[in-house]
PDB file of C-alpha atoms in Angstrom:
ATOM      1  CA  UNK A  23      -3.552 -16.162  -0.604  1.00 76.00           C
ATOM      2  CA  UNK A  24      -0.356 -14.584  -1.932  1.00 86.00           C
ATOM      3  CA  UNK A  25      -1.198 -14.986  -5.570  1.00 77.00           C
ATOM      4  CA  UNK A  26      -3.939 -12.397  -5.363  1.00 84.00           C
ATOM      5  CA  UNK A  27      -1.608  -9.796  -4.132  1.00 88.00           C
ATOM      6  CA  UNK A  28      -1.171  -6.654  -6.083  1.00 91.00           C
ATOM      7  CA  UNK A  29       2.192  -4.783  -6.997  1.00 92.00           C
ATOM      8  CA  UNK A  30       3.491  -2.633  -4.226  1.00 93.00           C
ATOM      9  CA  UNK A  31       1.033  -3.972  -1.640  1.00 94.00           C
ATOM     10  CA  UNK A  32       2.539  -3.769   1.872  1.00 95.00           C
ATOM     11  CA  UNK A  33       1.723  -6.668   4.025  1.00 96.00           C
ATOM     12  CA  UNK A  34       3.009  -8.563   7.097  1.00 96.00           C
ATOM     13  CA  UNK A  35       3.938 -12.218   6.993  1.00 96.00           C
ATOM     14  CA  UNK A  36       5.863 -14.965   9.120  1.00 97.00           C
ATOM     15  CA  UNK A  37       9.510 -14.866   8.079  1.00 97.00           C
ATOM     16  CA  UNK A  38       9.459 -18.580   7.198  1.00 96.00           C
ATOM     17  CA  UNK A  39       6.904 -17.875   4.555  1.00 96.00           C
ATOM     18  CA  UNK A  40       9.851 -15.922   2.682  1.00 96.00           C
ATOM     19  CA  UNK A  41      11.949 -18.310   0.570  1.00 95.00           C
ATOM     20  CA  UNK A  42      15.233 -17.763  -1.062  1.00 90.00           C
ATOM     21  CA  UNK A  43      14.989 -16.461  -4.760  1.00 85.00           C
ATOM     22  CA  UNK A  44      15.152 -19.325  -7.260  1.00 77.00           C
ATOM     23  CA  UNK A  45      17.520 -17.041  -9.601  1.00 69.00           C
ATOM     24  CA  UNK A  46      20.418 -17.268  -7.152  1.00 65.00           C
ATOM     25  CA  UNK A  47      19.490 -15.928  -3.668  1.00 59.00           C
ATOM     26  CA  UNK A  48      21.618 -14.016  -1.324  1.00 58.00           C
ATOM     27  CA  UNK A  49      25.288 -13.257  -2.764  1.00 56.00           C
ATOM     28  CA  UNK A  50      26.734 -12.359   0.515  1.00 52.00           C
ATOM     29  CA  UNK A  51      29.465 -14.898   1.137  1.00 52.00           C
ATOM     30  CA  UNK A  52      29.930 -13.995   4.989  1.00 62.00           C
ATOM     31  CA  UNK A  53      27.598 -12.172   7.440  1.00 68.00           C
ATOM     32  CA  UNK A  54      29.548  -9.356   9.129  1.00 70.00           C
ATOM     33  CA  UNK A  55      28.154  -7.827  12.534  1.00 81.00           C
ATOM     34  CA  UNK A  56      25.257 -10.123  12.229  1.00 84.00           C
ATOM     35  CA  UNK A  57      24.931 -10.590  16.168  1.00 90.00           C
ATOM     36  CA  UNK A  58      24.879  -6.594  16.245  1.00 91.00           C
ATOM     37  CA  UNK A  59      22.249  -6.554  13.596  1.00 89.00           C
ATOM     38  CA  UNK A  60      20.075  -8.986  15.344  1.00 92.00           C
ATOM     39  CA  UNK A  61      20.209  -6.936  18.398  1.00 94.00           C
ATOM     40  CA  UNK A  62      19.286  -3.797  16.598  1.00 94.00           C
ATOM     41  CA  UNK A  63      16.247  -5.441  14.988  1.00 94.00           C
ATOM     42  CA  UNK A  64      15.259  -6.841  18.507  1.00 93.00           C
ATOM     43  CA  UNK A  65      15.217  -3.545  19.909  1.00 94.00           C
ATOM     44  CA  UNK A  66      13.866  -1.505  17.096  1.00 93.00           C
ATOM     45  CA  UNK A  67      11.879  -3.912  15.072  1.00 92.00           C
ATOM     46  CA  UNK A  68      12.353  -4.274  11.300  1.00 95.00           C
ATOM     47  CA  UNK A  69      11.998  -0.504   9.891  1.00 92.00           C
ATOM     48  CA  UNK A  70      12.431  -1.102   6.287  1.00 93.00           C
ATOM     49  CA  UNK A  71      10.204  -4.016   4.792  1.00 96.00           C
ATOM     50  CA  UNK A  72      11.585  -6.905   2.870  1.00 96.00           C
ATOM     51  CA  UNK A  73      10.956  -7.035  -0.962  1.00 96.00           C
ATOM     52  CA  UNK A  74       9.201 -10.463  -2.100  1.00 96.00           C
ATOM     53  CA  UNK A  75       6.895 -11.420  -5.011  1.00 96.00           C
ATOM     54  CA  UNK A  76       4.184 -14.161  -5.274  1.00 95.00           C
ATOM     55  CA  UNK A  77       5.164 -17.579  -6.656  1.00 93.00           C
ATOM     56  CA  UNK A  78       2.963 -18.875  -9.212  1.00 89.00           C
ATOM     57  CA  UNK A  79       1.140 -22.124  -7.961  1.00 89.00           C
ATOM     58  CA  UNK A  80       2.374 -21.419  -4.247  1.00 89.00           C
ATOM     59  CA  UNK A  81      -0.233 -19.927  -2.018  1.00 89.00           C
ATOM     60  CA  UNK A  82       1.811 -20.255   1.230  1.00 92.00           C
ATOM     61  CA  UNK A  83       5.103 -18.712   0.379  1.00 95.00           C
ATOM     62  CA  UNK A  84       6.659 -15.530  -1.200  1.00 96.00           C
ATOM     63  CA  UNK A  85      10.164 -15.372  -3.109  1.00 95.00           C
ATOM     64  CA  UNK A  86      12.478 -13.112  -1.337  1.00 95.00           C
ATOM     65  CA  UNK A  87      13.937 -10.441  -3.575  1.00 93.00           C
ATOM     66  CA  UNK A  88      15.649  -8.248  -1.082  1.00 90.00           C
ATOM     67  CA  UNK A  89      16.081  -8.363   2.684  1.00 91.00           C
ATOM     68  CA  UNK A  90      17.751 -11.659   3.349  1.00 89.00           C
ATOM     69  CA  UNK A  91      19.474 -10.224   6.414  1.00 89.00           C
ATOM     70  CA  UNK A  92      16.277  -8.896   7.955  1.00 93.00           C
ATOM     71  CA  UNK A  93      14.543 -12.282   7.104  1.00 95.00           C
ATOM     72  CA  UNK A  94      17.310 -14.253   8.559  1.00 93.00           C
ATOM     73  CA  UNK A  95      17.561 -11.987  11.774  1.00 94.00           C
ATOM     74  CA  UNK A  96      13.754 -12.180  12.201  1.00 96.00           C
ATOM     75  CA  UNK A  97      13.771 -15.933  12.119  1.00 96.00           C
ATOM     76  CA  UNK A  98      16.817 -16.202  14.482  1.00 95.00           C
ATOM     77  CA  UNK A  99      15.255 -13.926  17.115  1.00 96.00           C
ATOM     78  CA  UNK A 100      11.785 -15.563  16.578  1.00 96.00           C
ATOM     79  CA  UNK A 101       9.866 -12.511  15.200  1.00 96.00           C
ATOM     80  CA  UNK A 102       6.145 -13.488  14.505  1.00 96.00           C
ATOM     81  CA  UNK A 103       5.976 -11.167  11.325  1.00 96.00           C
ATOM     82  CA  UNK A 104       8.117  -9.096   9.211  1.00 97.00           C
ATOM     83  CA  UNK A 105       6.798  -6.194   6.882  1.00 97.00           C
ATOM     84  CA  UNK A 106       7.043  -7.123   3.031  1.00 97.00           C
ATOM     85  CA  UNK A 107       6.537  -5.024   0.057  1.00 97.00           C
ATOM     86  CA  UNK A 108       5.059  -7.179  -2.666  1.00 97.00           C
ATOM     87  CA  UNK A 109       6.406  -6.548  -6.231  1.00 96.00           C
ATOM     88  CA  UNK A 110       4.597  -8.691  -9.038  1.00 95.00           C
ATOM     89  CA  UNK A 111       7.460  -8.745 -11.598  1.00 94.00           C
ATOM     90  CA  UNK A 112       9.222 -11.020 -14.210  1.00 90.00           C
ATOM     91  CA  UNK A 113      12.531 -12.711 -13.536  1.00 86.00           C
ATOM     92  CA  UNK A 114      14.801 -10.141 -14.859  1.00 83.00           C
ATOM     93  CA  UNK A 115      13.283  -7.465 -12.889  1.00 87.00           C
ATOM     94  CA  UNK A 116      13.352  -9.670 -10.012  1.00 88.00           C
ATOM     95  CA  UNK A 117      17.109 -10.119 -10.254  1.00 82.00           C
ATOM     96  CA  UNK A 118      17.591  -6.486 -10.940  1.00 82.00           C
ATOM     97  CA  UNK A 119      15.726  -5.659  -7.677  1.00 86.00           C
ATOM     98  CA  UNK A 120      17.758  -8.242  -5.834  1.00 83.00           C
ATOM     99  CA  UNK A 121      21.115  -6.919  -7.213  1.00 77.00           C
ATOM    100  CA  UNK A 122      20.281  -3.286  -6.615  1.00 78.00           C
ATOM    101  CA  UNK A 123      19.507  -3.734  -3.018  1.00 75.00           C
ATOM    102  CA  UNK A 124      22.682  -5.688  -2.538  1.00 69.00           C
ATOM    103  CA  UNK A 125      24.859  -3.149  -4.405  1.00 68.00           C
ATOM    104  CA  UNK A 126      23.477  -0.228  -2.248  1.00 63.00           C
ATOM    105  CA  UNK A 127      24.698  -1.754   1.039  1.00 66.00           C
ATOM    106  CA  UNK A 128      27.335   0.026   2.930  1.00 62.00           C
ATOM    107  CA  UNK A 129      29.616  -2.899   3.664  1.00 69.00           C
ATOM    108  CA  UNK A 130      30.091  -4.219  -0.046  1.00 76.00           C
ATOM    109  CA  UNK A 131      33.557  -6.184  -0.286  1.00 81.00           C
ATOM    110  CA  UNK A 132      35.381  -6.538  -3.487  1.00 84.00           C
ATOM    111  CA  UNK A 133      34.181 -10.186  -3.513  1.00 85.00           C
ATOM    112  CA  UNK A 134      30.782  -8.945  -3.431  1.00 83.00           C
ATOM    113  CA  UNK A 135      31.546  -6.966  -6.439  1.00 85.00           C
ATOM    114  CA  UNK A 136      32.704  -9.882  -8.201  1.00 88.00           C
ATOM    115  CA  UNK A 137      29.364 -11.428  -7.910  1.00 83.00           C
ATOM    116  CA  UNK A 138      27.758  -8.208  -8.767  1.00 82.00           C
ATOM    117  CA  UNK A 139      29.850  -8.227 -12.048  1.00 88.00           C
ATOM    118  CA  UNK A 140      28.966 -12.041 -12.631  1.00 88.00           C
ATOM    119  CA  UNK A 141      25.264 -11.462 -12.389  1.00 84.00           C
ATOM    120  CA  UNK A 142      25.076  -8.245 -14.301  1.00 86.00           C
ATOM    121  CA  UNK A 143      27.003  -9.371 -17.193  1.00 90.00           C
ATOM    122  CA  UNK A 144      24.617 -12.342 -17.336  1.00 87.00           C
ATOM    123  CA  UNK A 145      21.668 -10.144 -16.962  1.00 85.00           C
ATOM    124  CA  UNK A 146      22.847  -8.034 -19.809  1.00 88.00           C
ATOM    125  CA  UNK A 147      23.851 -10.915 -21.977  1.00 91.00           C
ATOM    126  CA  UNK A 148      27.426 -10.345 -22.039  1.00 93.00           C
ATOM    127  CA  UNK A 149      27.387  -6.796 -22.958  1.00 94.00           C
ATOM    128  CA  UNK A 150      30.042  -5.224 -20.663  1.00 95.00           C
ATOM    129  CA  UNK A 151      29.105  -1.410 -21.534  1.00 96.00           C
ATOM    130  CA  UNK A 152      25.404  -2.057 -20.479  1.00 92.00           C
ATOM    131  CA  UNK A 153      26.419  -3.986 -17.530  1.00 90.00           C
ATOM    132  CA  UNK A 154      28.826  -1.455 -16.366  1.00 91.00           C
ATOM    133  CA  UNK A 155      26.451   1.465 -17.036  1.00 90.00           C
ATOM    134  CA  UNK A 156      23.744  -0.360 -14.850  1.00 85.00           C
ATOM    135  CA  UNK A 157      26.159  -0.900 -11.956  1.00 84.00           C
ATOM    136  CA  UNK A 158      27.444   2.659 -12.439  1.00 86.00           C
ATOM    137  CA  UNK A 159      31.026   1.533 -13.048  1.00 90.00           C
ATOM    138  CA  UNK A 160      33.572   2.300 -15.605  1.00 93.00           C
ATOM    139  CA  UNK A 161      33.854  -1.000 -18.067  1.00 95.00           C
ATOM    140  CA  UNK A 162      37.526  -1.166 -16.790  1.00 94.00           C
ATOM    141  CA  UNK A 163      36.128  -1.828 -13.349  1.00 92.00           C
ATOM    142  CA  UNK A 164      33.623  -4.427 -14.499  1.00 93.00           C
ATOM    143  CA  UNK A 165      36.331  -6.141 -16.388  1.00 94.00           C
ATOM    144  CA  UNK A 166      38.732  -6.097 -13.460  1.00 93.00           C
ATOM    145  CA  UNK A 167      36.248  -7.726 -11.225  1.00 91.00           C
ATOM    146  CA  UNK A 168      35.242 -10.277 -13.901  1.00 94.00           C
ATOM    147  CA  UNK A 169      39.004 -11.245 -13.911  1.00 93.00           C
ATOM    148  CA  UNK A 170      38.683 -11.963 -10.412  1.00 93.00           C
ATOM    149  CA  UNK A 171      36.247 -15.047 -11.236  1.00 91.00           C
ATOM    150  CA  UNK A 172      39.229 -17.043 -12.075  1.00 93.00           C
ATOM    151  CA  UNK A 173      40.512 -16.995  -8.401  1.00 92.00           C
ATOM    152  CA  UNK A 174      40.037 -20.078  -6.277  1.00 93.00           C
ATOM    153  CA  UNK A 175      37.657 -19.977  -3.337  1.00 89.00           C
ATOM    154  CA  UNK A 176      40.720 -19.670  -0.867  1.00 92.00           C
ATOM    155  CA  UNK A 177      41.882 -16.523  -2.578  1.00 92.00           C
ATOM    156  CA  UNK A 178      38.359 -15.020  -2.631  1.00 90.00           C
ATOM    157  CA  UNK A 179      38.008 -15.788   1.110  1.00 88.00           C
ATOM    158  CA  UNK A 180      41.396 -14.057   1.551  1.00 91.00           C
ATOM    159  CA  UNK A 181      40.138 -11.079  -0.361  1.00 89.00           C
ATOM    160  CA  UNK A 182      36.747 -11.068   1.521  1.00 85.00           C
ATOM    161  CA  UNK A 183      38.627 -11.256   4.976  1.00 84.00           C
ATOM    162  CA  UNK A 184      41.209  -8.486   3.993  1.00 85.00           C
ATOM    163  CA  UNK A 185      43.931 -10.783   4.118  1.00 91.00           C
ATOM    164  CA  UNK A 186      45.132  -9.778   0.602  1.00 92.00           C
ATOM    165  CA  UNK A 187      44.192  -6.673  -1.220  1.00 88.00           C
ATOM    166  CA  UNK A 188      43.365  -5.936  -5.008  1.00 83.00           C
ATOM    167  CA  UNK A 189      45.744  -3.040  -6.096  1.00 79.00           C
ATOM    168  CA  UNK A 190      44.175  -0.866  -8.760  1.00 69.00           C
ATOM    169  CA  UNK A 191      46.310   1.069 -11.362  1.00 60.00           C
TER     170      UNK A 191
END
């Protein structure tokens, strides 16, 4: 069923048919304002489609590239269907789509940026200049976020919660 879909097709599917991306899934460590988000979706529906791609050999599920929060809210409130924009793309493009959607959120934290840095540096095979350019950052910002990868989970949680802050020169 799903393997026959064309790139950029817009369809509706049950949210349970959307599975996490095999290349890493959602990068958000914590959900902020999720109850408010669910209430908004319950009242208005899902306005912007999630983005997914067909999975080779799997006719009943799609791999979710962007829109994890919308999918999760739809599941939580019991929506029967969600709008899905189909993208027929390779793994690198799938990861780029996933990262781009997350990077454009309004509530990006410094810990989210650490994850972006880690994934973009991997996606660009260690080339900091290329990764920084793709992120729209200076190389110094990318490097400082990569340095935070050495922090313990407790320190990252404290950063994420705003208990401690990163001071930039």
